[in-house]
Amino acid sequence: MPKGLRIDETLASRRSFHFSFEGREIPAYEGESVATALLAAGITKLRCSPGDGGPRGLFCAMGVCQECVVSVAGQAVEACRLLAAPGLDVKVQP
Amino acid sequence: MSAPDAFDLAVIGGGPAGASAAIEAGRAGLRVVLLDEGRSAGGQVYRAPVSGTGASSGQPDGAVGDRLRADLAASTVDCRFDHRIWLVERGFRVHGLGPDGPATVEAPRLVIAVGAQERHRPVPGWTLPGVIGLAGATNLIKSQKILPGRRVVVAGSGPLLLLVAASILKAGGELAAVIDANGRMDWLRHAPQLMARPDLVGRGAKWLAAILRAGVPLLSRHALRRIVGDDHVEGVVAGPVTGDWDPSASGEFQIACDAVCFGYGLAPATETTRLLGVKHEYVPDMGGWRAVTLPDGSTSVAGLYVCGDGAGVLGAAAAALQGRVTGLAAARDSGHANAADAVERLLPQAARAGRFGMAMTGLALPRDGLLSAMTPETIICRCEGLRRADIDSAIAAGSQTLNGLKSATRCGMGPCGGRVCEDTAAALIAQHTGLSREAIGQSTSRPPLRPVPLGQLAGAFNYLDLPMPEPAPQ
């Protein structure tokens, strides 16, 4: 297992839980965005562009570009602004 | 719908400028409301980390962000975080969508402190997952506490380049290369202005020393030609640049990596001030289009103030000082005469910090040679999937303004609102036509300022309660 991407020295003291992305269980720590937890799990492709069909993922990381949108309960939300929460059911945008 | 909350002053944006303005205006006696889309104050530059404090997380100036949050918490300012502003009307009414649904506040005076956004110059492959903006990278590292990848290339221009590179090293990450379009002479040319803040120059020198000490290749006067990979970044191809930053003129080489942090400085976020009809001007050394402001933050619209990077990218130190000046000016203009002296006292300090910021912003400004890295197949408008060939043919067919290009191609019409592509599109129009940025103009700003779900804005209502006029008599 290569070294993880998380760099918080106090990680062990933070609450951890799981949420679901396309049916896969993703570990996350309190305070992380969905995009962060997915990046840590090695998932960077979050959708295909409706314009050109190419793969897209986290880009601006601050809610501007709309490239990282995912779907929660049928609603489009930016993965970079969406706080990961236990049991959250995240899907790729249809 | 219930009546909107009324205040003496509304502030949009809780970064160093907005938070400082709100605190000062509150101290001077105004009833102030502050709205921000983040979960706490600090903005992008002092974003609160997921654990610990700014200072304990080793952020540059982390303690400044901590103090800003503490001062705001101790103030009389009514803070509404996690509020996404989607419409601002003159008068002023600010409409947002918060965690509990739609919310509207009303105030006779408004401070807009919405900061900056990253400026990009596309290269083939820049849409691949694993490519992120430099500003976004600082967010991931210092707030979310995660590295952008296992082996990272940092490329572009300006101070964020060194900050991101040094932050990756400090966190124990692997840096494949730092690719800076500027050379040592470009940095030296700005030295006199930079010396307005020797403390900040010293910090930059420390970042540079850390990069060199780690043995990371620092490629000055180089730029990316393309980013390669299938479903994810696998490497970059870079080359030396000409004086105009054309990276395609001579030899190229490949560097393997799994993430690229990439950007060419910051530009003021002007969609809100454009929507309100404020006068704007194009000032390259302040990041491009900016709302025209007087030193006290006031604009061409009565009661409306703009401060911080949104009024010209001058950096966090200048933003905080400008914010204080603007908050006090709003209090002065509301009849609190004692605030006037404080405005005058702070102005010289704010100007000095501004000179340093302007040098940094000028250094980051992309040059037109970068446009030659954009092949006909390179995507310019990421939302609509428009390639350079689509943009070029629309310009050849007569699109000479951003609004014209938007009508012809949908460039800038996607969910990002044109904030990622429009500066590049304008640069392409300028190159083809020789027109000035003023002639090319800005695109018309329209609500919603940010994508918001319509269902949530409408909230819960009974259809039968809607006022329906009597039908006209036959």
Coordinates of C-alpha atoms in Angstrom, one line a residue:
Chain A
M1 CA 0.0 0.0 0.0
P2 CA 1.7 3.3 -1.1
K3 CA 1.7 6.2 1.3
G4 CA -1.7 7.9 1.5
L5 CA -2.4 11.5 0.4
R6 CA -3.9 12.7 3.7
I7 CA -1.4 14.9 5.6
D8 CA -3.2 15.7 8.8
E9 CA -1.0 14.7 11.7
T10 CA -4.0 14.6 14.0
L11 CA -6.0 12.3 11.6
A12 CA -6.3 9.5 14.1
S13 CA -8.1 11.8 16.6
R14 CA -10.8 12.7 14.0
R15 CA -14.1 10.9 13.7
S16 CA -14.1 8.5 10.7
F17 CA -17.1 7.0 8.8
H18 CA -18.1 5.7 5.4
F19 CA -20.3 7.0 2.6
S20 CA -21.2 5.5 -0.7
F21 CA -20.0 6.5 -4.2
E22 CA -21.7 4.5 -7.0
G23 CA -22.2 1.7 -4.4
R24 CA -18.6 1.6 -3.3
E25 CA -17.9 2.3 0.4
I26 CA -15.6 5.3 0.8
P27 CA -13.8 6.0 4.1
A28 CA -13.9 9.7 5.2
Y29 CA -12.9 11.8 8.1
E30 CA -15.0 14.5 9.7
G31 CA -14.6 17.9 7.9
E32 CA -13.6 16.4 4.6
S33 CA -15.5 17.2 1.4
V34 CA -16.8 14.3 -0.8
A35 CA -14.1 15.3 -3.3
T36 CA -11.3 15.0 -0.7
A37 CA -12.4 11.6 0.5
L38 CA -12.7 10.3 -3.1
L39 CA -9.3 11.7 -4.0
A40 CA -7.8 9.9 -0.9
A41 CA -9.6 6.7 -2.2
G42 CA -7.9 7.1 -5.6
I43 CA -11.1 8.2 -7.4
T44 CA -10.5 11.3 -9.5
K45 CA -12.8 10.8 -12.5
L46 CA -16.1 12.1 -11.2
R47 CA -18.1 12.3 -14.5
C48 CA -18.0 12.7 -18.2
S49 CA -18.5 16.2 -19.7
P50 CA -21.9 16.6 -21.3
G51 CA -20.2 18.9 -23.8
D52 CA -17.3 16.8 -25.2
G53 CA -17.7 13.5 -23.4
G54 CA -14.3 13.6 -21.8
P55 CA -13.5 12.6 -18.2
R56 CA -13.7 15.4 -15.6
G57 CA -12.8 15.7 -11.9
L58 CA -12.0 18.2 -9.2
F59 CA -10.6 21.3 -10.8
C60 CA -11.0 24.7 -9.0
A61 CA -11.7 23.1 -5.6
M62 CA -13.7 26.2 -4.5
G63 CA -17.2 25.9 -6.1
V64 CA -16.5 28.0 -9.2
C65 CA -16.0 25.6 -12.2
Q66 CA -18.7 23.0 -11.6
E67 CA -16.5 20.3 -13.0
C68 CA -16.8 18.0 -9.9
V69 CA -20.6 17.9 -9.7
V70 CA -22.0 14.6 -8.5
S71 CA -25.6 13.6 -7.7
V72 CA -27.1 13.2 -4.3
A73 CA -30.8 12.4 -4.1
G74 CA -31.2 13.4 -7.7
Q75 CA -29.7 16.9 -7.1
A76 CA -26.5 18.1 -8.7
V77 CA -24.0 19.2 -6.0
E78 CA -20.3 20.1 -6.2
A79 CA -18.2 17.4 -4.6
C80 CA -15.7 20.0 -3.5
R81 CA -18.3 21.9 -1.4
L82 CA -20.3 18.9 -0.2
L83 CA -19.3 17.8 3.3
A84 CA -18.9 14.0 3.5
A85 CA -21.4 12.5 6.0
P86 CA -22.1 9.0 7.2
G87 CA -24.3 7.0 4.9
L88 CA -24.4 9.7 2.2
D89 CA -25.3 8.1 -1.1
V90 CA -23.4 9.8 -3.9
K91 CA -23.8 8.9 -7.6
V92 CA -22.3 10.0 -10.8
Q93 CA -24.4 12.7 -12.6
P94 CA -26.7 11.0 -15.0
Chain B
M1 CA -42.5 34.8 1.9
S2 CA -41.6 36.6 5.2
A3 CA -40.2 40.1 5.1
P4 CA -36.4 40.3 4.6
D5 CA -34.1 41.1 7.5
A6 CA -33.1 44.8 7.5
F7 CA -29.6 46.0 8.5
D8 CA -27.5 49.2 8.1
L9 CA -24.9 47.4 6.1
A10 CA -24.7 44.1 4.3
V11 CA -21.3 42.6 3.4
I12 CA -20.9 39.8 0.9
G13 CA -17.8 37.8 1.4
G14 CA -16.0 36.8 4.7
G15 CA -12.4 36.8 3.5
P16 CA -9.9 39.3 4.9
A17 CA -11.5 42.2 3.2
G18 CA -15.2 41.5 3.9
A19 CA -14.6 40.3 7.5
S20 CA -12.4 43.4 8.3
A21 CA -15.0 45.7 6.8
A22 CA -17.8 44.1 8.8
I23 CA -15.9 44.2 12.1
E24 CA -14.9 47.9 11.6
A25 CA -18.4 49.0 10.6
G26 CA -19.9 47.0 13.6
R27 CA -17.5 48.7 16.0
A28 CA -18.5 52.1 14.6
G29 CA -22.1 51.3 15.5
L30 CA -23.7 50.0 12.3
R31 CA -26.0 46.9 12.4
V32 CA -24.1 44.6 10.0
V33 CA -24.9 41.3 8.3
L34 CA -22.1 39.3 6.6
L35 CA -22.9 36.5 4.1
D36 CA -20.4 34.0 2.8
E37 CA -20.6 30.7 1.0
G38 CA -18.0 29.1 3.2
R39 CA -18.6 27.5 6.5
S40 CA -16.6 30.0 8.4
A41 CA -14.7 33.3 7.8
G42 CA -11.3 33.5 6.2
G43 CA -12.0 33.3 2.5
Q44 CA -9.8 31.2 0.3
V45 CA -6.6 32.6 1.7
Y46 CA -7.3 32.0 5.4
R47 CA -9.8 29.1 5.0
A48 CA -10.2 27.3 8.3
P49 CA -8.6 23.9 8.4
V50 CA -10.6 20.7 8.9
S51 CA -8.8 20.2 12.2
G52 CA -6.8 22.4 14.6
T53 CA -6.2 26.1 13.9
G54 CA -4.7 28.0 11.0
A55 CA -1.6 28.6 13.1
S56 CA -1.2 24.9 14.2
S57 CA -1.7 23.8 10.6
G58 CA 1.4 25.7 9.6
Q59 CA -0.5 27.9 7.1
P60 CA 1.4 31.0 6.2
D61 CA -0.3 33.7 8.2
G62 CA -2.4 31.0 9.8
A63 CA -2.6 33.0 13.0
V64 CA -4.0 36.0 11.0
G65 CA -7.0 33.9 9.9
D66 CA -7.5 32.6 13.4
R67 CA -7.6 36.1 14.8
L68 CA -10.0 37.3 12.0
R69 CA -12.4 34.5 13.0
A70 CA -12.0 35.3 16.7
D71 CA -12.6 39.0 16.1
L72 CA -15.6 38.4 14.0
A73 CA -17.1 36.0 16.6
A74 CA -16.6 38.6 19.3
S75 CA -18.2 41.4 17.2
T76 CA -21.8 42.4 16.8
V77 CA -21.8 41.3 13.2
D78 CA -24.7 38.9 12.3
C79 CA -22.8 36.2 10.3
R80 CA -24.6 34.0 7.8
F81 CA -22.3 31.3 6.6
D82 CA -22.9 28.6 4.1
H83 CA -25.1 31.1 2.2
R84 CA -24.7 31.0 -1.6
I85 CA -25.6 34.4 -3.1
W86 CA -27.5 34.1 -6.3
L87 CA -29.0 37.5 -6.8
V88 CA -28.2 41.1 -5.6
E89 CA -30.6 44.0 -6.4
R90 CA -29.9 47.7 -6.1
G91 CA -31.4 49.3 -3.1
F92 CA -29.9 46.8 -1.7
R93 CA -31.5 43.3 -1.5
V94 CA -29.2 40.3 -1.2
H95 CA -30.7 36.9 -2.0
G96 CA -29.0 33.8 -0.9
L97 CA -29.6 30.1 -0.4
G98 CA -28.6 28.9 3.1
P99 CA -28.7 25.7 5.0
D100 CA -32.3 26.4 6.0
G101 CA -33.5 27.5 2.5
P102 CA -33.8 30.9 0.8
A103 CA -32.8 34.0 2.8
T104 CA -33.0 37.7 1.8
V105 CA -31.4 40.6 3.6
E106 CA -31.9 44.3 3.0
A107 CA -29.6 47.3 3.7
P108 CA -29.1 50.8 2.3
R109 CA -25.4 50.1 2.0
L110 CA -23.6 47.1 0.6
V111 CA -19.9 46.0 0.6
I112 CA -18.9 43.5 -2.0
A113 CA -15.8 41.6 -1.1
V114 CA -16.1 38.4 -3.1
G115 CA -12.4 38.0 -3.9
A116 CA -10.7 36.6 -7.0
Q117 CA -10.8 33.6 -9.2
E118 CA -8.0 31.7 -10.9
R119 CA -6.9 32.6 -14.4
H120 CA -6.1 29.8 -16.8
R121 CA -4.4 29.3 -20.1
P122 CA -5.5 26.0 -21.5
V123 CA -3.2 23.4 -22.9
P124 CA -4.2 20.1 -24.5
G125 CA -5.2 17.7 -21.7
W126 CA -6.0 20.4 -19.1
T127 CA -9.4 18.9 -18.6
L128 CA -8.0 15.5 -17.4
P129 CA -8.8 14.5 -13.8
G130 CA -5.7 15.2 -11.7
V131 CA -5.2 18.7 -13.1
I132 CA -6.3 21.3 -10.6
G133 CA -5.9 25.1 -10.2
L134 CA -3.0 26.5 -8.0
A135 CA -5.5 28.3 -5.8
G136 CA -7.5 25.1 -5.5
A137 CA -4.3 23.2 -4.5
T138 CA -3.7 25.6 -1.6
N139 CA -7.2 24.9 -0.5
L140 CA -6.7 21.1 -0.6
I141 CA -3.3 21.3 1.2
K142 CA -3.9 23.8 3.9
S143 CA -7.6 23.4 4.6
Q144 CA -8.6 19.9 3.5
K145 CA -5.2 18.6 4.5
I146 CA -4.7 16.4 1.5
L147 CA -2.0 16.3 -1.3
P148 CA -3.3 16.8 -4.9
G149 CA -1.3 13.6 -5.9
R150 CA 1.6 11.4 -5.2
R151 CA 4.0 13.0 -7.6
V152 CA 3.0 16.6 -8.6
V153 CA 4.1 19.0 -11.3
V154 CA 3.4 22.7 -10.3
A155 CA 3.3 25.0 -13.3
G156 CA 2.3 28.5 -14.3
S157 CA 3.3 31.9 -12.9
G158 CA 3.2 34.1 -9.9
P159 CA 3.6 33.7 -6.2
L160 CA 1.0 30.9 -5.9
L161 CA 3.5 28.7 -7.8
L162 CA 6.1 28.9 -5.0
L163 CA 3.5 28.7 -2.3
V164 CA 2.0 25.5 -3.6
A165 CA 5.4 23.9 -4.3
A166 CA 6.7 24.7 -0.8
S167 CA 3.5 23.5 0.8
I168 CA 3.7 20.2 -0.9
L169 CA 7.3 19.7 0.2
K170 CA 6.5 20.8 3.7
A171 CA 3.7 18.2 3.9
G172 CA 6.1 15.5 2.8
G173 CA 4.8 15.2 -0.7
E174 CA 6.8 14.5 -3.8
L175 CA 7.3 17.3 -6.3
A176 CA 8.3 16.3 -9.8
A177 CA 9.1 19.8 -11.1
V178 CA 8.3 23.5 -10.7
I179 CA 7.7 25.1 -14.1
D180 CA 7.7 28.9 -14.0
A181 CA 7.0 31.0 -17.1
N182 CA 8.9 33.9 -15.5
G183 CA 12.7 34.0 -15.3
R184 CA 14.9 35.5 -12.7
M185 CA 15.1 38.8 -14.6
D186 CA 11.3 39.0 -14.5
W187 CA 11.2 38.7 -10.7
L188 CA 14.1 41.2 -10.4
R189 CA 12.3 43.7 -12.6
H190 CA 9.5 43.9 -9.9
A191 CA 12.0 44.1 -7.0
P192 CA 11.6 47.8 -6.2
Q193 CA 7.8 47.4 -5.7
L194 CA 8.3 44.2 -3.9
M195 CA 10.5 45.9 -1.3
A196 CA 7.4 47.7 0.0
R197 CA 6.9 44.5 2.0
P198 CA 10.3 43.0 2.8
D199 CA 8.7 40.6 5.2
L200 CA 6.7 39.0 2.3
V201 CA 9.7 39.0 0.1
G202 CA 11.6 37.1 2.8
R203 CA 8.8 34.5 2.9
G204 CA 9.0 34.0 -0.9
A205 CA 12.8 33.6 -0.6
K206 CA 12.2 30.9 2.0
W207 CA 9.8 29.0 -0.2
L208 CA 12.3 29.2 -3.1
A209 CA 15.2 28.0 -0.8
A210 CA 13.0 25.0 0.3
I211 CA 12.4 24.0 -3.3
L212 CA 16.1 24.2 -4.3
R213 CA 17.2 22.4 -1.1
A214 CA 14.9 19.5 -1.9
G215 CA 16.6 19.2 -5.3
V216 CA 13.4 19.7 -7.2
P217 CA 14.0 20.9 -10.8
L218 CA 13.0 24.5 -11.0
L219 CA 12.4 25.3 -14.6
S220 CA 12.4 29.0 -15.1
R221 CA 11.2 30.4 -18.4
H222 CA 9.4 27.2 -19.2
A223 CA 5.7 26.3 -19.6
L224 CA 3.5 23.3 -20.2
R225 CA 2.9 22.3 -23.8
R226 CA 0.4 19.6 -23.0
I227 CA -0.8 17.3 -20.3
V228 CA -1.0 13.6 -21.1
G229 CA -3.1 10.7 -19.8
D230 CA -6.1 8.7 -20.6
D231 CA -8.7 8.9 -17.8
H232 CA -6.2 10.6 -15.5
V233 CA -2.9 12.6 -15.6
E234 CA 0.1 10.5 -16.4
G235 CA 2.6 13.3 -17.2
V236 CA 3.3 16.6 -18.7
V237 CA 5.2 17.8 -21.8
A238 CA 7.0 21.1 -21.2
G239 CA 9.4 23.3 -23.1
P240 CA 11.3 26.6 -22.8
V241 CA 9.4 29.7 -23.6
T242 CA 10.2 32.8 -25.7
G243 CA 10.0 36.3 -24.3
D244 CA 6.2 36.2 -25.1
W245 CA 5.9 32.8 -23.3
D246 CA 5.5 30.7 -26.4
P247 CA 6.3 27.2 -25.3
S248 CA 6.2 25.6 -28.7
A249 CA 9.2 27.3 -30.3
S250 CA 12.0 24.9 -29.3
G251 CA 12.6 21.4 -27.8
E252 CA 10.3 19.6 -25.5
F253 CA 10.6 17.0 -22.7
Q254 CA 8.3 14.8 -20.7
I255 CA 7.9 14.6 -16.9
A256 CA 5.9 11.7 -15.3
C257 CA 3.4 12.8 -12.6
D258 CA -0.1 11.9 -11.4
A259 CA -1.2 15.5 -10.6
V260 CA -0.7 18.9 -12.1
C261 CA -1.3 22.2 -10.2
F262 CA -1.6 24.9 -12.8
G263 CA -2.6 28.5 -13.1
Y264 CA -1.6 32.0 -14.2
G265 CA -2.5 34.3 -11.4
L266 CA -5.8 35.6 -10.2
A267 CA -8.5 37.9 -11.6
P268 CA -11.1 39.9 -9.7
A269 CA -14.5 38.2 -9.5
T270 CA -16.7 40.8 -11.1
E271 CA -20.0 39.1 -11.7
T272 CA -21.8 40.7 -8.8
T273 CA -20.6 44.2 -9.5
R274 CA -21.4 43.8 -13.3
L275 CA -24.9 42.7 -12.3
L276 CA -25.3 45.9 -10.3
G277 CA -24.1 48.1 -13.2
V278 CA -21.0 49.4 -11.5
K279 CA -18.4 51.0 -13.8
H280 CA -15.5 48.7 -14.6
E281 CA -12.0 49.2 -16.0
Y282 CA -9.3 46.9 -17.4
V283 CA -6.1 47.1 -15.4
P284 CA -3.7 44.3 -16.2
D285 CA -1.5 45.0 -13.1
M286 CA -4.6 44.5 -10.9
G287 CA -5.6 41.2 -12.5
G288 CA -7.7 42.5 -15.4
W289 CA -11.3 43.8 -15.2
R290 CA -12.1 45.4 -11.9
A291 CA -14.9 47.6 -10.5
V292 CA -13.7 51.2 -10.4
T293 CA -13.3 52.2 -6.8
L294 CA -12.0 55.2 -4.9
P295 CA -9.4 54.4 -2.2
D296 CA -12.2 54.2 0.4
G297 CA -13.9 51.5 -1.6
S298 CA -16.8 53.6 -2.9
T299 CA -18.0 53.0 -6.5
S300 CA -20.1 54.7 -9.2
V301 CA -23.2 53.3 -7.5
A302 CA -24.3 55.2 -4.4
G303 CA -24.1 53.2 -1.2
L304 CA -22.1 50.4 -2.9
Y305 CA -18.5 49.6 -1.9
V306 CA -16.1 47.1 -3.3
C307 CA -12.9 46.0 -1.5
G308 CA -10.3 43.2 -1.4
D309 CA -9.2 41.2 -4.4
G310 CA -12.6 41.7 -6.0
A311 CA -11.6 45.4 -6.6
G312 CA -8.2 44.4 -8.0
V313 CA -5.9 41.6 -7.0
L314 CA -3.5 43.0 -4.4
G315 CA -3.3 40.1 -2.0
A316 CA -4.5 39.3 1.5
A317 CA -2.4 42.0 3.4
A318 CA -3.8 44.8 1.2
A319 CA -7.3 43.2 1.3
A320 CA -7.5 43.3 5.1
L321 CA -6.4 47.0 5.3
Q322 CA -8.7 48.0 2.4
G323 CA -11.6 46.2 4.2
R324 CA -11.0 48.2 7.4
V325 CA -11.0 51.4 5.4
T326 CA -14.2 50.4 3.5
G327 CA -16.0 49.4 6.6
L328 CA -15.1 52.7 8.3
A329 CA -16.1 54.6 5.1
A330 CA -19.5 53.0 5.1
A331 CA -19.9 54.0 8.8
R332 CA -18.8 57.6 8.0
D333 CA -21.3 57.8 5.1
S334 CA -24.0 56.5 7.4
G335 CA -23.5 59.5 9.6
H336 CA -20.9 58.2 12.1
A337 CA -18.5 61.2 11.6
N338 CA -15.9 59.8 14.0
A339 CA -15.1 57.1 11.5
A340 CA -13.8 59.7 9.0
D341 CA -10.4 60.2 10.8
A342 CA -9.7 56.5 11.0
V343 CA -10.3 56.2 7.2
E344 CA -7.6 58.9 6.6
R345 CA -5.2 57.3 9.0
L346 CA -5.4 53.8 7.4
L347 CA -5.2 54.9 3.7
P348 CA -1.4 55.2 3.4
Q349 CA -0.8 51.7 5.0
A350 CA -3.4 50.2 2.6
A351 CA -1.7 51.9 -0.4
R352 CA 1.8 50.5 0.6
A353 CA 0.4 46.9 0.9
G354 CA -1.3 47.5 -2.5
R355 CA 2.0 48.3 -4.3
F356 CA 3.4 45.0 -3.2
G357 CA 0.3 43.2 -4.4
M358 CA 0.3 44.9 -7.7
A359 CA 3.9 43.8 -8.4
M360 CA 2.9 40.2 -7.7
T361 CA -0.2 40.4 -9.9
G362 CA 1.8 41.9 -12.7
L363 CA 4.3 39.1 -12.5
A364 CA 1.6 36.4 -12.8
L365 CA -0.1 38.0 -15.8
P366 CA 0.0 35.5 -18.7
R367 CA 1.6 36.6 -22.0
D368 CA 0.1 35.9 -25.4
G369 CA 2.7 33.3 -26.5
L370 CA 0.9 30.8 -24.3
L371 CA -2.0 30.9 -26.8
S372 CA 0.2 28.9 -29.3
A373 CA 0.1 25.9 -27.0
M374 CA -3.7 25.7 -27.7
T375 CA -4.1 23.3 -30.6
P376 CA -7.4 23.5 -32.7
E377 CA -8.6 20.5 -30.6
T378 CA -7.8 22.0 -27.2
I379 CA -10.9 22.6 -25.1
I380 CA -11.3 26.3 -24.2
C381 CA -14.8 26.3 -22.6
R382 CA -14.9 23.3 -20.4
C383 CA -18.6 23.5 -19.6
E384 CA -19.7 23.4 -23.2
G385 CA -16.8 21.4 -24.5
L386 CA -15.9 24.0 -27.1
R387 CA -12.5 23.6 -28.8
R388 CA -10.2 26.3 -30.0
A389 CA -11.3 25.6 -33.6
D390 CA -14.9 26.4 -32.6
I391 CA -13.8 29.7 -31.0
D392 CA -11.5 30.6 -33.9
S393 CA -14.1 30.0 -36.6
A394 CA -16.7 32.1 -34.7
I395 CA -14.2 35.0 -34.4
A396 CA -13.3 34.6 -38.1
A397 CA -17.1 34.8 -38.8
G398 CA -17.3 38.2 -37.0
S399 CA -17.6 37.6 -33.2
Q400 CA -15.6 40.5 -31.8
T401 CA -16.9 40.8 -28.2
L402 CA -17.4 38.3 -25.4
N403 CA -21.2 38.7 -25.7
G404 CA -21.0 38.1 -29.5
L405 CA -18.9 35.0 -29.0
K406 CA -21.3 33.7 -26.4
S407 CA -24.3 34.2 -28.7
A408 CA -22.4 32.5 -31.6
T409 CA -20.9 29.5 -29.7
R410 CA -22.4 29.3 -26.1
C411 CA -18.8 30.0 -24.9
G412 CA -19.2 31.0 -21.2
M413 CA -22.8 30.0 -21.1
G414 CA -22.3 26.9 -19.0
P415 CA -22.7 26.4 -15.3
C416 CA -19.4 28.1 -14.4
G417 CA -20.8 31.3 -15.8
G418 CA -17.8 31.9 -18.0
R419 CA -15.5 32.4 -15.0
V420 CA -13.1 29.7 -16.2
C421 CA -12.9 30.4 -20.0
E422 CA -13.8 34.1 -20.7
D423 CA -10.4 35.6 -20.1
T424 CA -8.8 33.1 -22.5
A425 CA -11.6 33.7 -25.0
A426 CA -11.0 37.4 -24.8
A427 CA -7.3 36.9 -25.3
L428 CA -8.0 34.9 -28.5
I429 CA -10.4 37.6 -29.8
A430 CA -7.7 40.2 -29.1
Q431 CA -5.0 38.1 -30.9
H432 CA -7.2 37.6 -34.0
T433 CA -8.6 41.1 -34.3
G434 CA -6.1 43.4 -32.6
L435 CA -8.9 44.9 -30.6
S436 CA -8.4 46.1 -27.0
R437 CA -9.8 44.3 -24.0
E438 CA -12.0 47.4 -23.5
A439 CA -13.5 46.9 -27.0
I440 CA -13.9 43.2 -26.5
G441 CA -15.7 43.9 -23.2
Q442 CA -17.0 41.7 -20.5
S443 CA -20.0 39.4 -20.9
T444 CA -23.3 40.5 -19.4
S445 CA -23.7 39.1 -15.9
R446 CA -27.1 37.5 -15.2
P447 CA -28.6 35.8 -12.2
P448 CA -28.3 33.2 -10.8
L449 CA -24.8 34.3 -9.9
R450 CA -24.1 30.7 -8.7
P451 CA -25.9 27.6 -9.8
V452 CA -28.7 27.0 -7.3
P453 CA -31.5 24.4 -7.4
L454 CA -34.7 26.2 -8.4
G455 CA -36.8 23.8 -6.3
Q456 CA -35.0 25.0 -3.1
L457 CA -35.4 28.7 -4.1
A458 CA -39.1 28.3 -4.5
G459 CA -39.4 26.7 -1.1
A460 CA -42.7 25.3 0.1
F461 CA -45.7 27.3 -1.0
N462 CA -49.4 26.6 -1.8
Y463 CA -50.2 27.2 -5.4
L464 CA -53.6 28.5 -4.5
D465 CA -52.0 31.4 -2.4
L466 CA -50.4 32.9 -5.6
P467 CA -52.1 36.2 -6.4
M468 CA -54.0 35.7 -9.7
P469 CA -55.3 38.8 -11.5
E470 CA -58.9 38.8 -12.7
P471 CA -59.1 37.9 -16.4
A472 CA -59.7 40.9 -18.7
P473 CA -63.4 41.3 -19.5
Q474 CA -64.4 39.8 -22.9

